[in-house]
PDB file of C-alpha atoms and ligand atoms in Angstrom:
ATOM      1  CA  UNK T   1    -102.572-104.329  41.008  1.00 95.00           C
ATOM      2  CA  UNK T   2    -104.872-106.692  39.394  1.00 98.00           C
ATOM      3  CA  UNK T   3    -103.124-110.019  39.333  1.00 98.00           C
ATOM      4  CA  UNK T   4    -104.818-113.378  37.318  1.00 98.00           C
ATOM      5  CA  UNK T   5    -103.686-117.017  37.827  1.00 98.00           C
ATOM      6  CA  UNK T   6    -103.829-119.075  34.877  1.00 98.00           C
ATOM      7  CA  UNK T   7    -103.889-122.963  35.965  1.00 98.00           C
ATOM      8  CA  UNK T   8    -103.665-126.016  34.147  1.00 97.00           C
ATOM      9  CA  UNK T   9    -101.230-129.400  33.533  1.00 96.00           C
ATOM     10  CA  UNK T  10     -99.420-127.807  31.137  1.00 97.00           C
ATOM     11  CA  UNK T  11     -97.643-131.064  30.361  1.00 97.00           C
ATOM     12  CA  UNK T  12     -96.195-129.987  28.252  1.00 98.00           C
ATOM     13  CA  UNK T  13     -96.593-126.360  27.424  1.00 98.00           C
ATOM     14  CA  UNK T  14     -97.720-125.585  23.899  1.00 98.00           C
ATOM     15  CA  UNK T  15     -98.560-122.401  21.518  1.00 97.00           C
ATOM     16  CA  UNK T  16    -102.275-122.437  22.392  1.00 96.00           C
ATOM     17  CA  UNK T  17    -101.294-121.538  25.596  1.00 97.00           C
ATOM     18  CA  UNK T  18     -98.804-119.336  24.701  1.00 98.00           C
ATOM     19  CA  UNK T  19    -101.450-117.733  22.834  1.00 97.00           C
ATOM     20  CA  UNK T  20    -104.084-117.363  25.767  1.00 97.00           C
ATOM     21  CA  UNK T  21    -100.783-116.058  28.557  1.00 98.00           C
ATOM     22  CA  UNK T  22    -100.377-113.479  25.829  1.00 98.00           C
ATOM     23  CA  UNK T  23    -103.733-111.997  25.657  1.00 98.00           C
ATOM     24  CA  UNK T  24    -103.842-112.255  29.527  1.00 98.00           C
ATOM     25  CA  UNK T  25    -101.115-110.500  30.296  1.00 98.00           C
ATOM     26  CA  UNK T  26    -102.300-106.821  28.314  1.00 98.00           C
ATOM     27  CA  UNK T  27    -105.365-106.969  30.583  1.00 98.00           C
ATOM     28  CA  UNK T  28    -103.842-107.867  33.740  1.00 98.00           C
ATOM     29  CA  UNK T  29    -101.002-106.193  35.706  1.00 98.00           C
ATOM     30  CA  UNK T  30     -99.438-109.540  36.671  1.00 98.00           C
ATOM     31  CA  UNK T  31    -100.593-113.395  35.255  1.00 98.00           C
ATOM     32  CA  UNK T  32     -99.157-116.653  37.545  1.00 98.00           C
ATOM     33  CA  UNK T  33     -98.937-119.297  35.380  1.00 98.00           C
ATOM     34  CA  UNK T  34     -99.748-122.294  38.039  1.00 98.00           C
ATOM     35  CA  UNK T  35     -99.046-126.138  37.438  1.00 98.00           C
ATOM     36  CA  UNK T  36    -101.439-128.031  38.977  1.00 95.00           C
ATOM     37  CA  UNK T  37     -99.063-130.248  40.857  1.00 92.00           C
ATOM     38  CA  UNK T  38    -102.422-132.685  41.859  1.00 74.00           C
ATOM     39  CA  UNK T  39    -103.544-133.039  38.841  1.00 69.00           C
ATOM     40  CA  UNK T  40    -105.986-135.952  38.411  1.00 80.00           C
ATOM     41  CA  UNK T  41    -104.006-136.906  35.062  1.00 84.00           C
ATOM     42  CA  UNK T  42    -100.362-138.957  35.201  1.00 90.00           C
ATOM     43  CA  UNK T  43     -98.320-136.407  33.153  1.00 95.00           C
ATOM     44  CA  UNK T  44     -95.410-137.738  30.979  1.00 96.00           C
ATOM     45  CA  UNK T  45     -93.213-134.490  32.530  1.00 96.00           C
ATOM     46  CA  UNK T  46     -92.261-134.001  36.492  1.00 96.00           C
ATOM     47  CA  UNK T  47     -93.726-130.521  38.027  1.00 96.00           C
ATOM     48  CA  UNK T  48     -90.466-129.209  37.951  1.00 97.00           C
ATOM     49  CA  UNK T  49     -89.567-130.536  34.207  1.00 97.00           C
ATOM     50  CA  UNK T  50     -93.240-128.596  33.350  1.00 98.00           C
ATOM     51  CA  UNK T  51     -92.195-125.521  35.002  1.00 98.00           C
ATOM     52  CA  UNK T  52     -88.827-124.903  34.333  1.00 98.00           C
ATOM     53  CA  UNK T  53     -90.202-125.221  30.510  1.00 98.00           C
ATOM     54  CA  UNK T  54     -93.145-122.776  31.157  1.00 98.00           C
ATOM     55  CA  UNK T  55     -90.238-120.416  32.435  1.00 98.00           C
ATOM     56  CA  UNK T  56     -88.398-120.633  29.200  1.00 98.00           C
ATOM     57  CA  UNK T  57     -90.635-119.663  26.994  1.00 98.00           C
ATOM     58  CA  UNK T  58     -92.497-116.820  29.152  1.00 98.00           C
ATOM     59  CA  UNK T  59     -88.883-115.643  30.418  1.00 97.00           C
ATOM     60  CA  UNK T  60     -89.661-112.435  27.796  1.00 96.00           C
ATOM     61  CA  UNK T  61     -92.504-111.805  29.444  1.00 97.00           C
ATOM     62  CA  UNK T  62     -91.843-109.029  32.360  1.00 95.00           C
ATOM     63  CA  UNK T  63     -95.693-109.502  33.908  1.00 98.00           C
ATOM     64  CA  UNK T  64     -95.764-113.206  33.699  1.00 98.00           C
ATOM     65  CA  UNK T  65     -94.624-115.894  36.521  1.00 98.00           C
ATOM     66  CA  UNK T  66     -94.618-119.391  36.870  1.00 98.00           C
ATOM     67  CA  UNK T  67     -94.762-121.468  39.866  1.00 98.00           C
ATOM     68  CA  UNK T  68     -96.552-124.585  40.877  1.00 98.00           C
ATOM     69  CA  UNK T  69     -99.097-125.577  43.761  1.00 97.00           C
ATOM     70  CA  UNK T  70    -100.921-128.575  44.772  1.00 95.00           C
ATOM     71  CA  UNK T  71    -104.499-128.420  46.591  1.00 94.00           C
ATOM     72  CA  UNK T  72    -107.591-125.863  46.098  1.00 96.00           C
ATOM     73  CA  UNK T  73    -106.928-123.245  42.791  1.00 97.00           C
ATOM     74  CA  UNK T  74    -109.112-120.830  45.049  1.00 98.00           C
ATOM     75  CA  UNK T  75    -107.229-120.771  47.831  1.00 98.00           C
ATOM     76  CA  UNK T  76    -103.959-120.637  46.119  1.00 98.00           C
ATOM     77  CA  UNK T  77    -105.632-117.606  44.248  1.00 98.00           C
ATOM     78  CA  UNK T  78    -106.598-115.811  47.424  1.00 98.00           C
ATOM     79  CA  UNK T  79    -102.860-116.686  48.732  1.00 98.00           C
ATOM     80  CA  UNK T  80    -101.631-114.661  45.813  1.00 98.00           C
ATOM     81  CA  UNK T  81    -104.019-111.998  46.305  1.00 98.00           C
ATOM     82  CA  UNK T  82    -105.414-112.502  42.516  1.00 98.00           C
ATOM     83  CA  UNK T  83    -108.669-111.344  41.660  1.00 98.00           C
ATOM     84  CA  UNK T  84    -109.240-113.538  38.610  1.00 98.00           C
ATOM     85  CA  UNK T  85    -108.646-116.892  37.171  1.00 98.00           C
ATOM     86  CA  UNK T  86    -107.948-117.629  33.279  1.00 98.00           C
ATOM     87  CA  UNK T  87    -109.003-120.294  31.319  1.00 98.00           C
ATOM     88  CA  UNK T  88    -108.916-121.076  27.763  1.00 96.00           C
ATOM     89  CA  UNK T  89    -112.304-121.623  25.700  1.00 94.00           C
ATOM     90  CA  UNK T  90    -111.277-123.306  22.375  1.00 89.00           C
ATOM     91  CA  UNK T  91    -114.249-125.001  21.159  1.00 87.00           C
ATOM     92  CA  UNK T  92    -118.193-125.736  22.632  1.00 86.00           C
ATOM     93  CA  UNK T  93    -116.579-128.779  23.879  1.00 85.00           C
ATOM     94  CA  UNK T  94    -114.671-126.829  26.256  1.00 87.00           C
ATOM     95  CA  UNK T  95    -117.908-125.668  27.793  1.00 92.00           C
ATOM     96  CA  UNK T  96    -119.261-127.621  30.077  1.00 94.00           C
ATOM     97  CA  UNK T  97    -116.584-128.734  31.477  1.00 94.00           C
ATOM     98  CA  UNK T  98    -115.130-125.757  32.243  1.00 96.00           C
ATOM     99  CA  UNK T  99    -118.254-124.195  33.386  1.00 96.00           C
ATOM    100  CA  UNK T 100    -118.566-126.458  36.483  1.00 97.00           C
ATOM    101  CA  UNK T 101    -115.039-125.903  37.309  1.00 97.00           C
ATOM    102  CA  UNK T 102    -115.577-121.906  36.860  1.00 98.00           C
ATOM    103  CA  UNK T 103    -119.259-122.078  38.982  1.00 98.00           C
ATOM    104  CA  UNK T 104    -117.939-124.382  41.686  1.00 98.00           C
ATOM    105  CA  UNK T 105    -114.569-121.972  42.359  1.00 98.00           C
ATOM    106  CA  UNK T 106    -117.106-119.135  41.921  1.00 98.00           C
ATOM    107  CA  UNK T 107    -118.952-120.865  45.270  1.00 98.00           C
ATOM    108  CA  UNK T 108    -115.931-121.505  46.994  1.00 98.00           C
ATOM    109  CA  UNK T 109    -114.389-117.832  46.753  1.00 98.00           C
ATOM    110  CA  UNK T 110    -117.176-115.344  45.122  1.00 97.00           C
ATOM    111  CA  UNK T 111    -114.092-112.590  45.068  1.00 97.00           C
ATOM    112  CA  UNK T 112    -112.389-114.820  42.530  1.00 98.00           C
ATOM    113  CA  UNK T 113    -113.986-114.527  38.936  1.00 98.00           C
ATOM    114  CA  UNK T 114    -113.028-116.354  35.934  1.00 98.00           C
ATOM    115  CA  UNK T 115    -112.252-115.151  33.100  1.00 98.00           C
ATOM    116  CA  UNK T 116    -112.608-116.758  29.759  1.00 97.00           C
ATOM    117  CA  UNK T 117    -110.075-116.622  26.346  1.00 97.00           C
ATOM    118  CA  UNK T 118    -110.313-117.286  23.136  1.00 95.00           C
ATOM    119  CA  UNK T 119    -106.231-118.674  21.892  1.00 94.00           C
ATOM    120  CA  UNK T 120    -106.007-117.532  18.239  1.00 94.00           C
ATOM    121  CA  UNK T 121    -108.476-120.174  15.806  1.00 93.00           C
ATOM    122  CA  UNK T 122    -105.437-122.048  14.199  1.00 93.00           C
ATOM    123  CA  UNK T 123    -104.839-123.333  18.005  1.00 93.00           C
ATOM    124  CA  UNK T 124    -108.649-124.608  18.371  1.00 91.00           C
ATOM    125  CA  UNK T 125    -107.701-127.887  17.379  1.00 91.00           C
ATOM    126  CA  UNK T 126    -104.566-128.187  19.673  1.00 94.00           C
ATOM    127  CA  UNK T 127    -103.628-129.747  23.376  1.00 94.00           C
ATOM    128  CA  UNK T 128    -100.665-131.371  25.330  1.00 96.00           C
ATOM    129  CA  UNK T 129    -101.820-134.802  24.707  1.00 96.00           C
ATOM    130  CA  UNK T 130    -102.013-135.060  20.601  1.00 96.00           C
ATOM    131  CA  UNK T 131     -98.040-132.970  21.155  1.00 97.00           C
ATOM    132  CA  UNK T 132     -97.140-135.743  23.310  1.00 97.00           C
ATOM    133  CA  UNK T 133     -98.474-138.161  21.167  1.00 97.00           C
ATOM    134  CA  UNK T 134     -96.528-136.912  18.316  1.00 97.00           C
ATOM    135  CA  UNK T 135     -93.639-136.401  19.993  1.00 97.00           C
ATOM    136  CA  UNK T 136     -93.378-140.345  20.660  1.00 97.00           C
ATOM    137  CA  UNK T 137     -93.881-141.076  17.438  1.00 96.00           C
ATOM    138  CA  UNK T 138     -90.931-138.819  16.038  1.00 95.00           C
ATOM    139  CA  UNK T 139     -93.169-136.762  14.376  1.00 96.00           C
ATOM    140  CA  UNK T 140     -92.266-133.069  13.809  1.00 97.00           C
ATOM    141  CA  UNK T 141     -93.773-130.737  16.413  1.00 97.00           C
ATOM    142  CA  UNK T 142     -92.959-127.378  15.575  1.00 97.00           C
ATOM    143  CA  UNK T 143     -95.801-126.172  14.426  1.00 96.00           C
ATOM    144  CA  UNK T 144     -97.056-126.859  17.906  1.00 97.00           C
ATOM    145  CA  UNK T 145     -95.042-126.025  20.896  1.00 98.00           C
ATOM    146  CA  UNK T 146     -91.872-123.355  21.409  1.00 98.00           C
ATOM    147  CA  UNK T 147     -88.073-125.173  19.959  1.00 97.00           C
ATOM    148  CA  UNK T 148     -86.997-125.135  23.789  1.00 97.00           C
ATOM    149  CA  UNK T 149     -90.143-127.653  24.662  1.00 98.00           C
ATOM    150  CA  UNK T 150     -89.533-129.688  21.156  1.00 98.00           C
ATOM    151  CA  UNK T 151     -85.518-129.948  22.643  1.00 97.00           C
ATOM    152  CA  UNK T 152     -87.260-131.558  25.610  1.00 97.00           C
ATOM    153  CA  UNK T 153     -89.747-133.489  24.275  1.00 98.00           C
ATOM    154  CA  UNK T 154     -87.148-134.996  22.143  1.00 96.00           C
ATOM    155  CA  UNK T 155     -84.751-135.861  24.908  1.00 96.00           C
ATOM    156  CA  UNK T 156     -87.830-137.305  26.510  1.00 95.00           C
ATOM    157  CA  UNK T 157     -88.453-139.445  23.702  1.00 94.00           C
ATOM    158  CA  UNK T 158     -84.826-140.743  23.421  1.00 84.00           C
TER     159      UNK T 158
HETATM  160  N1  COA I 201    -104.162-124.405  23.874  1.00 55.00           N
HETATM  161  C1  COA I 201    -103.879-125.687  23.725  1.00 55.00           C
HETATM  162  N2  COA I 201    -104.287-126.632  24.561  1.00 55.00           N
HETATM  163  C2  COA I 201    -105.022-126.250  25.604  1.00 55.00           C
HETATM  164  C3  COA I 201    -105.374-124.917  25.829  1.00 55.00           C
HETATM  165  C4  COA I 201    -104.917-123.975  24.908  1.00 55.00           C
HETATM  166  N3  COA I 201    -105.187-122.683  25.029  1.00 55.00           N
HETATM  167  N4  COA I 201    -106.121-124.856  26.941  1.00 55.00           N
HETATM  168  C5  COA I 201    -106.234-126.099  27.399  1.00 55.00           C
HETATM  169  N5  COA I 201    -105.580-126.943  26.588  1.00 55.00           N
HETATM  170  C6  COA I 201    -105.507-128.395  26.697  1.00 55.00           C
HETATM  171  C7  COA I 201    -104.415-128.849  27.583  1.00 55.00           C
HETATM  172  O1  COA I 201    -103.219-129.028  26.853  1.00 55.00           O
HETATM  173  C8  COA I 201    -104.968-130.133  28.110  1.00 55.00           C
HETATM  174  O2  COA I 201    -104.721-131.153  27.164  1.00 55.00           O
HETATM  175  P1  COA I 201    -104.549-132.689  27.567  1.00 55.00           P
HETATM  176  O3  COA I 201    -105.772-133.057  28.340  1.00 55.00           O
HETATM  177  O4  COA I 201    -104.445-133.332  26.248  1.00 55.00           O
HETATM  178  O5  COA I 201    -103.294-132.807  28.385  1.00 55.00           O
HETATM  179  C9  COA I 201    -106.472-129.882  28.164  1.00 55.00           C
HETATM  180  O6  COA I 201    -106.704-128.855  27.245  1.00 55.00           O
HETATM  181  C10 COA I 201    -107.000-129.370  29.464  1.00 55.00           C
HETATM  182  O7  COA I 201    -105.951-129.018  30.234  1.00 55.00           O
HETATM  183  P2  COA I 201    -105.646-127.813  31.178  1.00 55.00           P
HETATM  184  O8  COA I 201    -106.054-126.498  30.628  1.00 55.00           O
HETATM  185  O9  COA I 201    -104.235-127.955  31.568  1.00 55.00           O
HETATM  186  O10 COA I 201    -106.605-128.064  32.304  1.00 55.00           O
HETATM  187  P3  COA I 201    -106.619-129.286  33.214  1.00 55.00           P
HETATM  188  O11 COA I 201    -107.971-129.810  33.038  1.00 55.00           O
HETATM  189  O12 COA I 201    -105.511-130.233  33.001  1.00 55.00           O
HETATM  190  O13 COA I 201    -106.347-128.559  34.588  1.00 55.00           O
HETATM  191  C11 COA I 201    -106.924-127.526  36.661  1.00 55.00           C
HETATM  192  C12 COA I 201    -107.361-128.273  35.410  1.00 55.00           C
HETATM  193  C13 COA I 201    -105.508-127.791  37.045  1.00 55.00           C
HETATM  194  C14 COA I 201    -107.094-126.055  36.406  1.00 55.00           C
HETATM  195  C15 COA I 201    -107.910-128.009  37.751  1.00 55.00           C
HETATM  196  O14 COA I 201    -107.822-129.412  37.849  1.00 55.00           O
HETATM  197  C16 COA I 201    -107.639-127.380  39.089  1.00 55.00           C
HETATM  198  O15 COA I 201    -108.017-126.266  39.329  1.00 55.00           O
HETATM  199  N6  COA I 201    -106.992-128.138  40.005  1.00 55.00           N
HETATM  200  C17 COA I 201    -106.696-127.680  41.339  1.00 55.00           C
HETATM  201  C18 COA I 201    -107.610-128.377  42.369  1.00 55.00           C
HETATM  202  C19 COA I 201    -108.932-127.666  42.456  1.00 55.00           C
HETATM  203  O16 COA I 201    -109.036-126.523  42.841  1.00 55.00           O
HETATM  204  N7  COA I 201    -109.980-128.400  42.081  1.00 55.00           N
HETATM  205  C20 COA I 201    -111.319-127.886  42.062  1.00 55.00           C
HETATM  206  C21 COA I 201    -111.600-127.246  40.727  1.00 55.00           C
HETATM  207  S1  COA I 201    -113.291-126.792  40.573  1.00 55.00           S
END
């Protein structure tokens, strides 16, 4: 069974990533969606709030779970006997960023490879922090995230 992780803040969830667990799951068996619970960044939503909003909009997904870990991706990965890590590439400015992260787990677990997606072009422009952003300001979100993570973000913002 070929099983992926795909890790990030996820704070909050939005259609980019929707996008990139989509195309994961037809190529592998099983994909974890992990929140990072260690994240270096001070998200606006708990672990739990993050999750339990990852779970509603994958919950039509049969192959896709969500859970949450703090500490080393790798090890966490070898934990959950996964073979692969997934990361979305949406622009060059993605790059080098992501290609220490990707080369540094590679040297830490060489079993572990990671695998790089493209989320559909209209999403290129997209992440959690311009969402959150609007989302304070009472603009309209839709186009953006799933209406179960809009419902939240507008309690949030209440
Ligand atoms: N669509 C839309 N937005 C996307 C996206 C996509 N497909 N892919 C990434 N993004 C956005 C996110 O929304 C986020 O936006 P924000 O910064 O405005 O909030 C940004 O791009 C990057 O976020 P994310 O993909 O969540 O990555 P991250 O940098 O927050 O998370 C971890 C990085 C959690 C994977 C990394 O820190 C980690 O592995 N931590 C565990 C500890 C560890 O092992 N460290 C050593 C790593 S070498």
């Amino acid at each position: 069974m070929k099983i992926a992780i795909y890790p990030g803040t996820f704070d909050p969830i939005t259609y980019g990533h929707v996008d990139v667990i989509e195309r994961a799951r037809e190529i592998f068996d099983k994909v974890i969606v992990m929140v990072a619970r260690n994240s270096s960044k001070a998200p606006l939503f708990s672990t739990e709030e993050r999750v339990k909003m990852i779970k509603d909009v994958v919950k039509k997904f049969k192959n896709v779970e969500v859970d949450s870990s703090e500490g080393l991706l790798v090890n966490y990965a070898k934990k959950k006997k996964a073979t692969a890590i997934v990361r979305g590439l949406r622009a060059v400015s993605d790059f080098e960023y992501e290609f220490q992260m990707a080369l540094t787990n590679r040297k830490l677990a060489k079993e572990i490879t990671t695998v790089f997606l493209m989320p559909h072009e209209k999403y290129t422009y997209l992440n959690s922090s311009i969402v959150r952003e609007i989302a304070r300001m009472g603009g309209d979100v839709s186009g953006f995230v799933p209406v179960s993570v809009k419902q939240t973000l507008r309690k949030k913002f209440k």
